[in-house]
């Protein structure tokens, strides 16, 4: 049995770091693997002996391998026997060719001593602290129980280091800090005076409750989340086109204001589209993972950038929600944590079946009316349309399975004819030009004229070169042509003639299928797009004549084509174009069933001729042509297709779809990118990427799953994003609550209890207060039921939060980074707060909630590349000129310059922490940027009004100082302000002097910090 002191030690002295008093040599504490040994191995060893590289057969990531034998044949770690451990022999040897770490300075004696002591004590291995479910520790018994629990843990840690908590900041500074932290805005003059004169015991708590209930609360905390969500109003990459993302931003603000429980907040964003009773807000929430950039530049590979987007979703989900650097496992096993390479792609599989695919259109979308009162109507229309699509695809697949006698029709010859295709395109384009209105449809008209000219030039070239149709290859009774051929062409397929002694009768339906060249590979590495614009089917009579068959109905078996097919069938204008035979990428057989108007009989020497018009009318691939390479034809005499095509159910579904579609089109809406799943019959597979190369996959298909080091997922038939979202909030999930608490703590205290916000793994920082972190995590999860405002109130009510930021020399020397929390941290305001404060104190700020992004003043000539929808920065006027910073238009390629100067992230990827800088450019912004110039002029007018009403310069300047810094000026500061005012006024007019005083105040350190 261990001595009592060793039983108590893990909670009393966990993670004592550099600021701890040195331990006496007479009483060496037991070595902790997580606290003392893992950091040494991570820093010095796992780079060569970890998850990526296991040189000499040695790895320190997994216990079994660390205790095993390397290439030397000796045990790397022999518990209880340092002398028998190869690890000790290698770090202590004087032979530089054998000493570890290799080609690096020798380990410090203190670190070697720790390793020796640890092995001598039995080399007890520990699971990394963050991968064990938090247990709620008891509150410290030695500290007064009436204290806020946060203070109890902090004061216990301070006391063990001979520190004490600092006294409270004065009431002015408390209110400023609280107001900025909870709402992102400073307190008004009235709010300051009310608080200062409120001497009740609960005066501060009343301010906390007021600010938590404020609408500005949601705007402030949304700014934090939008960094994690990589929110922007543009698509990213070179073109960086406009994206209507702002309803998602408004959803985040609303969620914080309504105090949505954190588990619902995350679940809706990860999988709102998969909820049984989803609402319009649930679908808006899924735009969280549609904030990934898309590349609409011509000639780019959509599949490559789709894969990049999926990888971004994996990285963002794990880092933002669980603090795991899963992106480190894309190319190999994790260097520091026990996460295997294939486990990354099991996580990837959760997100790999989403419907988006780097489309130029940025689809799929939720059509969202700008008039909020119409949103529910539009949502219901879209849900009804989705129900019809689901019903149609399910019915089509059921009919296809019930058709037991699909007979493959042998294709015996194939060719393509570019000349005929161009002649057809020229005729159609000429007709299109006649029908277009030159005034209302000028862009389409110009495009059609340009296309017509190109068609005519190409046709002329073919005629001059005496073009003839070209043969295509046949293999196994199918088209199988993998060589390049013309982009815009007609492909003709001729089936085998009916033998003289046979008759094929009562053909009711013909199944046309585009096949991947390599079906086994295509499921995880899709082949290029297929896009057939028109389909014509002919009966080729024995006498040589062609009879075009009348198609009654088409049934695509691929969900991507359903919307277009149903709309074309409803119009009933061009049944040949309703085939639905197209796919952005071919990862599985792509089939459509043509139901004949009248059953067909084929007599001896008759055959079928199928003409596929591949005209590239759909821009599926950023200008890159679609290619049909493999194709087969099947027939059936089963009556079920004919019966269903004739049924009232089918007729009504098509008619209803058209009605719903028209009603939706009549509502003016924006297209918000959202997450939706592929239909269940056509979903991508996931395989491991060899060394992270999306073109080189290996091994079997992988099912969605979570890493083995974490609690297992429940066994069920289908794992998807909703499964994952629910798994994140299991009671025994070790990271979700810890990471959430750490995000909120960082926003209030300046740094997290774990300083590496997005890395809770072995390479991350150890928590400064591990027991406090676990107590908060369990309390947030179990006691508070994920109530965010309740958690924040607990934090801001603590003495730890309310203490002064003033420090004395001893504190600064022993704990320069304030890890022990013996004082408050002074921090510069965020980019958004700097701007919002200037507008607020000058009386300019428009406190209108939600809405489209705005373009406030910025220096000229910032946007280097023009967009299509929004070409230039259109400087806002009226109230939109002075809206809060969170509503400013975010174009990824050209971030609003003052935000960038004040360290806002560019939003290409998720960020949990902004790295603060201090540069002269920041002063130039607050002195010269148009926003701050206007703010100083408006504030100058307020000071002048105060001066006129009071006729006392001292009073006007005091109010101005209080308004900007939330604290009264010292007598010295007031004297300096008066002298400065006098100096300026001696050279200019009074209003200019007040304006200059305003600019001075807005640039004070006290104004730019909290």
Coordinates of C-alpha atoms in Angstrom, one line a residue, residues 259-531:
X259 CA -28.6 30.7 -24.7
X260 CA -28.9 27.6 -26.8
X261 CA -27.3 24.7 -24.9
X262 CA -23.8 24.0 -26.1
X263 CA -24.6 20.4 -27.1
X264 CA -27.5 21.6 -29.3
X265 CA -25.4 24.4 -30.6
X266 CA -22.8 21.9 -31.9
X267 CA -25.1 19.2 -33.0
X268 CA -27.2 21.5 -35.2
X269 CA -24.1 22.8 -36.9
X270 CA -22.6 19.3 -37.5
X271 CA -25.8 17.6 -38.5
X272 CA -28.9 19.8 -38.5
X273 CA -29.9 18.4 -41.8
X274 CA -30.1 14.9 -40.4
X275 CA -32.4 15.7 -37.5
X276 CA -35.8 14.0 -37.7
X277 CA -37.8 17.1 -37.1
X278 CA -35.4 19.7 -38.5
X279 CA -36.4 23.3 -38.8
X280 CA -35.3 26.0 -41.1
X281 CA -32.8 27.2 -38.4
X282 CA -31.4 23.7 -38.2
X283 CA -30.5 23.7 -41.9
X284 CA -29.1 27.2 -41.6
X285 CA -26.8 26.0 -38.8
X286 CA -25.2 23.4 -41.1
X287 CA -23.6 26.2 -43.1
X288 CA -20.9 25.9 -40.4
X289 CA -19.2 23.3 -42.5
X290 CA -20.1 25.0 -45.8
X291 CA -17.8 27.9 -44.9
X292 CA -15.0 25.8 -46.4
X293 CA -13.5 27.6 -49.5
X294 CA -14.3 26.4 -53.0
X295 CA -12.2 26.9 -56.1
X296 CA -14.3 28.0 -59.1
X297 CA -11.3 28.9 -61.2
X298 CA -11.4 27.3 -64.7
X299 CA -9.3 24.2 -65.2
X300 CA -9.1 23.2 -61.6
X301 CA -10.0 19.7 -60.4
X302 CA -13.2 19.8 -58.5
X303 CA -12.5 16.5 -56.8
X304 CA -9.2 17.7 -55.5
X305 CA -10.8 20.7 -53.9
X306 CA -13.8 18.7 -52.6
X307 CA -11.3 16.5 -50.8
X308 CA -9.5 19.5 -49.4
X309 CA -12.9 20.8 -48.1
X310 CA -13.7 17.5 -46.4
X311 CA -10.3 17.4 -44.8
X312 CA -10.9 20.9 -43.5
X313 CA -14.2 19.7 -42.0
X314 CA -12.4 16.8 -40.3
X315 CA -9.7 19.1 -38.9
X316 CA -12.1 21.8 -37.8
X317 CA -14.5 19.5 -36.1
X318 CA -11.8 17.7 -34.1
X319 CA -9.8 20.8 -33.2
X320 CA -12.7 23.1 -32.4
X321 CA -14.8 20.6 -30.5
X322 CA -12.2 18.1 -29.0
X323 CA -8.8 19.9 -29.2
X324 CA -7.3 17.1 -31.3
X325 CA -4.9 17.9 -34.1
X326 CA -6.4 15.3 -36.4
X327 CA -4.9 17.0 -39.5
X328 CA -1.6 15.6 -38.3
X329 CA -2.9 12.1 -39.3
X330 CA -3.6 12.8 -42.9
X331 CA -0.4 11.4 -44.2
X332 CA 0.7 9.0 -41.4
X333 CA -0.1 8.0 -37.8
X334 CA -0.1 10.8 -35.3
X335 CA 3.5 11.8 -34.3
X336 CA 2.7 12.3 -30.6
X337 CA -0.7 10.7 -29.8
X338 CA -1.9 7.1 -30.3
X339 CA -4.1 7.8 -33.4
X340 CA -3.5 5.5 -36.3
X341 CA -3.4 6.6 -39.9
X342 CA -6.5 4.7 -40.9
X343 CA -8.4 6.2 -38.0
X344 CA -8.1 9.6 -39.7
X345 CA -9.9 8.3 -42.7
X346 CA -12.6 6.7 -40.6
X347 CA -13.2 10.2 -39.3
X348 CA -13.1 11.5 -42.8
X349 CA -15.8 9.0 -43.8
X350 CA -18.3 10.9 -41.6
X351 CA -18.0 13.9 -43.9
X352 CA -17.3 12.2 -47.3
X353 CA -20.9 11.6 -48.3
X354 CA -22.0 15.2 -48.3
X355 CA -23.7 16.4 -51.5
X356 CA -21.5 19.4 -52.1
X357 CA -18.5 18.8 -54.5
X358 CA -16.8 22.1 -55.2
X359 CA -19.6 22.9 -57.7
X360 CA -19.2 26.3 -59.5
X361 CA -22.7 27.1 -58.1
X362 CA -21.6 26.3 -54.6
X363 CA -24.6 23.9 -54.3
X364 CA -26.5 22.5 -52.4
X365 CA -28.4 25.6 -51.2
X366 CA -31.2 26.4 -48.8
X367 CA -33.2 29.1 -50.6
X368 CA -33.8 31.6 -47.9
X369 CA -36.1 34.6 -48.4
X370 CA -34.7 37.9 -47.3
X371 CA -38.1 38.7 -45.8
X372 CA -38.0 36.6 -42.6
X373 CA -41.8 36.1 -42.5
X374 CA -41.6 34.1 -45.7
X375 CA -38.8 31.8 -44.6
X376 CA -41.0 29.1 -43.1
X377 CA -43.1 29.0 -46.2
X378 CA -40.0 28.6 -48.5
X379 CA -38.6 26.0 -46.1
X380 CA -41.8 23.9 -46.3
X381 CA -41.8 24.2 -50.1
X382 CA -38.2 22.9 -50.2
X383 CA -38.9 20.1 -47.7
X384 CA -41.9 18.9 -49.8
X385 CA -39.7 19.0 -52.9
X386 CA -37.1 16.9 -51.0
X387 CA -39.8 14.4 -50.0
X388 CA -40.8 14.0 -53.7
X389 CA -37.2 13.5 -54.7
X390 CA -36.8 10.9 -51.9
X391 CA -40.0 9.1 -52.9
X392 CA -39.0 9.1 -56.6
X393 CA -35.4 7.8 -56.0
X394 CA -36.7 5.1 -53.6
X395 CA -39.5 4.0 -56.0
X396 CA -37.1 3.9 -59.0
X397 CA -34.6 1.7 -57.1
X398 CA -37.4 -0.6 -55.9
X399 CA -38.7 -1.0 -59.5
X400 CA -35.2 -1.7 -60.8
X401 CA -34.7 -4.4 -58.2
X402 CA -38.2 -5.9 -58.9
X403 CA -37.3 -6.1 -62.6
X404 CA -35.8 -9.5 -62.6
X405 CA -35.2 -9.9 -66.3
X406 CA -32.9 -7.1 -67.4
X407 CA -31.3 -8.4 -70.6
X408 CA -28.0 -6.9 -71.7
X409 CA -28.2 -5.8 -75.3
X410 CA -24.9 -6.3 -77.0
X411 CA -23.4 -3.2 -78.6
X412 CA -21.5 -4.2 -81.7
X413 CA -20.5 -0.8 -83.1
X414 CA -20.0 2.7 -81.9
X415 CA -18.9 6.0 -83.4
X416 CA -18.9 9.7 -82.7
X417 CA -19.9 12.5 -85.0
X418 CA -18.6 16.0 -84.2
X419 CA -19.8 17.5 -87.5
X420 CA -23.5 16.6 -86.9
X421 CA -23.2 17.7 -83.3
X422 CA -22.0 21.2 -84.3
X423 CA -24.7 21.6 -87.0
X424 CA -27.3 20.8 -84.3
X425 CA -25.7 23.2 -81.8
X426 CA -25.5 26.0 -84.4
X427 CA -29.2 25.6 -85.2
X428 CA -30.2 25.6 -81.5
X429 CA -27.9 28.6 -80.7
X430 CA -29.3 30.6 -83.7
X431 CA -32.8 30.0 -82.4
X432 CA -31.7 30.9 -78.8
X433 CA -30.3 34.2 -80.1
X434 CA -33.7 35.0 -81.8
X435 CA -35.5 34.4 -78.6
X436 CA -33.3 36.4 -76.2
X437 CA -34.2 40.0 -75.4
X438 CA -31.2 42.3 -76.2
X439 CA -32.2 44.7 -73.4
X440 CA -33.1 42.4 -70.6
X441 CA -30.8 39.4 -71.4
X442 CA -27.7 41.1 -72.8
X443 CA -25.1 38.9 -71.0
X444 CA -26.8 35.7 -72.2
X445 CA -27.1 37.1 -75.7
X446 CA -23.4 38.0 -75.8
X447 CA -22.4 34.6 -74.6
X448 CA -24.7 32.9 -77.2
X449 CA -23.2 34.9 -80.0
X450 CA -19.7 34.1 -78.8
X451 CA -20.5 30.4 -78.7
X452 CA -22.2 30.5 -82.1
X453 CA -19.0 32.0 -83.6
X454 CA -16.8 29.3 -82.1
X455 CA -19.2 26.5 -83.3
X456 CA -19.1 27.9 -86.8
X457 CA -15.3 28.3 -86.9
X458 CA -14.9 24.7 -85.6
X459 CA -17.4 23.3 -88.2
X460 CA -15.6 25.2 -91.0
X461 CA -12.3 23.6 -90.0
X462 CA -13.9 20.1 -90.0
X463 CA -15.4 20.7 -93.5
X464 CA -12.1 21.9 -94.8
X465 CA -10.4 18.8 -93.5
X466 CA -13.1 16.5 -94.9
X467 CA -14.1 15.2 -91.5
X468 CA -15.8 11.8 -91.1
X469 CA -17.3 10.2 -88.0
X470 CA -14.8 8.2 -86.0
X471 CA -15.1 4.7 -84.6
X472 CA -15.1 4.0 -80.9
X473 CA -13.9 0.9 -79.1
X474 CA -16.2 -2.0 -78.0
X475 CA -15.4 -4.4 -75.3
X476 CA -17.6 -7.1 -73.6
X477 CA -20.6 -5.9 -75.6
X478 CA -20.2 -2.4 -74.2
X479 CA -18.8 0.9 -75.3
X480 CA -15.3 0.9 -73.8
X481 CA -13.3 3.8 -75.3
X482 CA -10.7 5.3 -73.0
X483 CA -8.9 7.4 -75.7
X484 CA -9.7 11.1 -76.0
X485 CA -12.3 12.2 -78.5
X486 CA -14.2 15.4 -79.4
X487 CA -15.7 17.4 -76.5
X488 CA -18.9 18.3 -78.3
X489 CA -20.1 15.3 -80.3
X490 CA -22.9 12.8 -80.9
X491 CA -22.2 9.2 -79.8
X492 CA -24.0 6.6 -81.8
X493 CA -24.3 3.0 -80.4
X494 CA -25.7 0.1 -82.5
X495 CA -26.9 -3.0 -80.9
X496 CA -26.6 -6.5 -82.3
X497 CA -29.2 -7.4 -84.8
X498 CA -31.9 -9.9 -83.9
X499 CA -31.1 -13.4 -85.2
X500 CA -33.3 -14.6 -88.1
X501 CA -35.1 -17.2 -86.0
X502 CA -35.9 -14.9 -83.1
X503 CA -38.2 -12.1 -82.1
X504 CA -37.7 -9.9 -79.1
X505 CA -41.1 -8.6 -78.1
X506 CA -42.9 -6.3 -75.7
X507 CA -39.9 -4.3 -74.6
X508 CA -41.3 -1.8 -72.1
X509 CA -38.2 -0.1 -70.8
X510 CA -34.5 0.4 -71.7
X511 CA -31.9 1.0 -69.1
X512 CA -28.9 3.1 -70.1
X513 CA -25.9 3.0 -67.9
X514 CA -22.7 4.9 -67.9
X515 CA -20.1 2.8 -66.1
X516 CA -16.7 3.7 -64.4
X517 CA -13.8 2.3 -66.3
X518 CA -12.5 0.9 -63.0
X519 CA -15.5 0.3 -60.9
X520 CA -13.6 -1.0 -57.9
X521 CA -11.4 2.1 -57.7
X522 CA -14.0 4.7 -58.7
X523 CA -16.1 4.2 -55.5
X524 CA -13.3 6.0 -53.6
X525 CA -11.5 7.8 -56.4
X526 CA -14.2 8.9 -58.7
X527 CA -13.6 9.2 -62.4
X528 CA -14.4 12.3 -64.5
X529 CA -17.8 13.6 -65.1
X530 CA -20.5 12.2 -67.4
X531 CA -23.0 14.7 -69.0

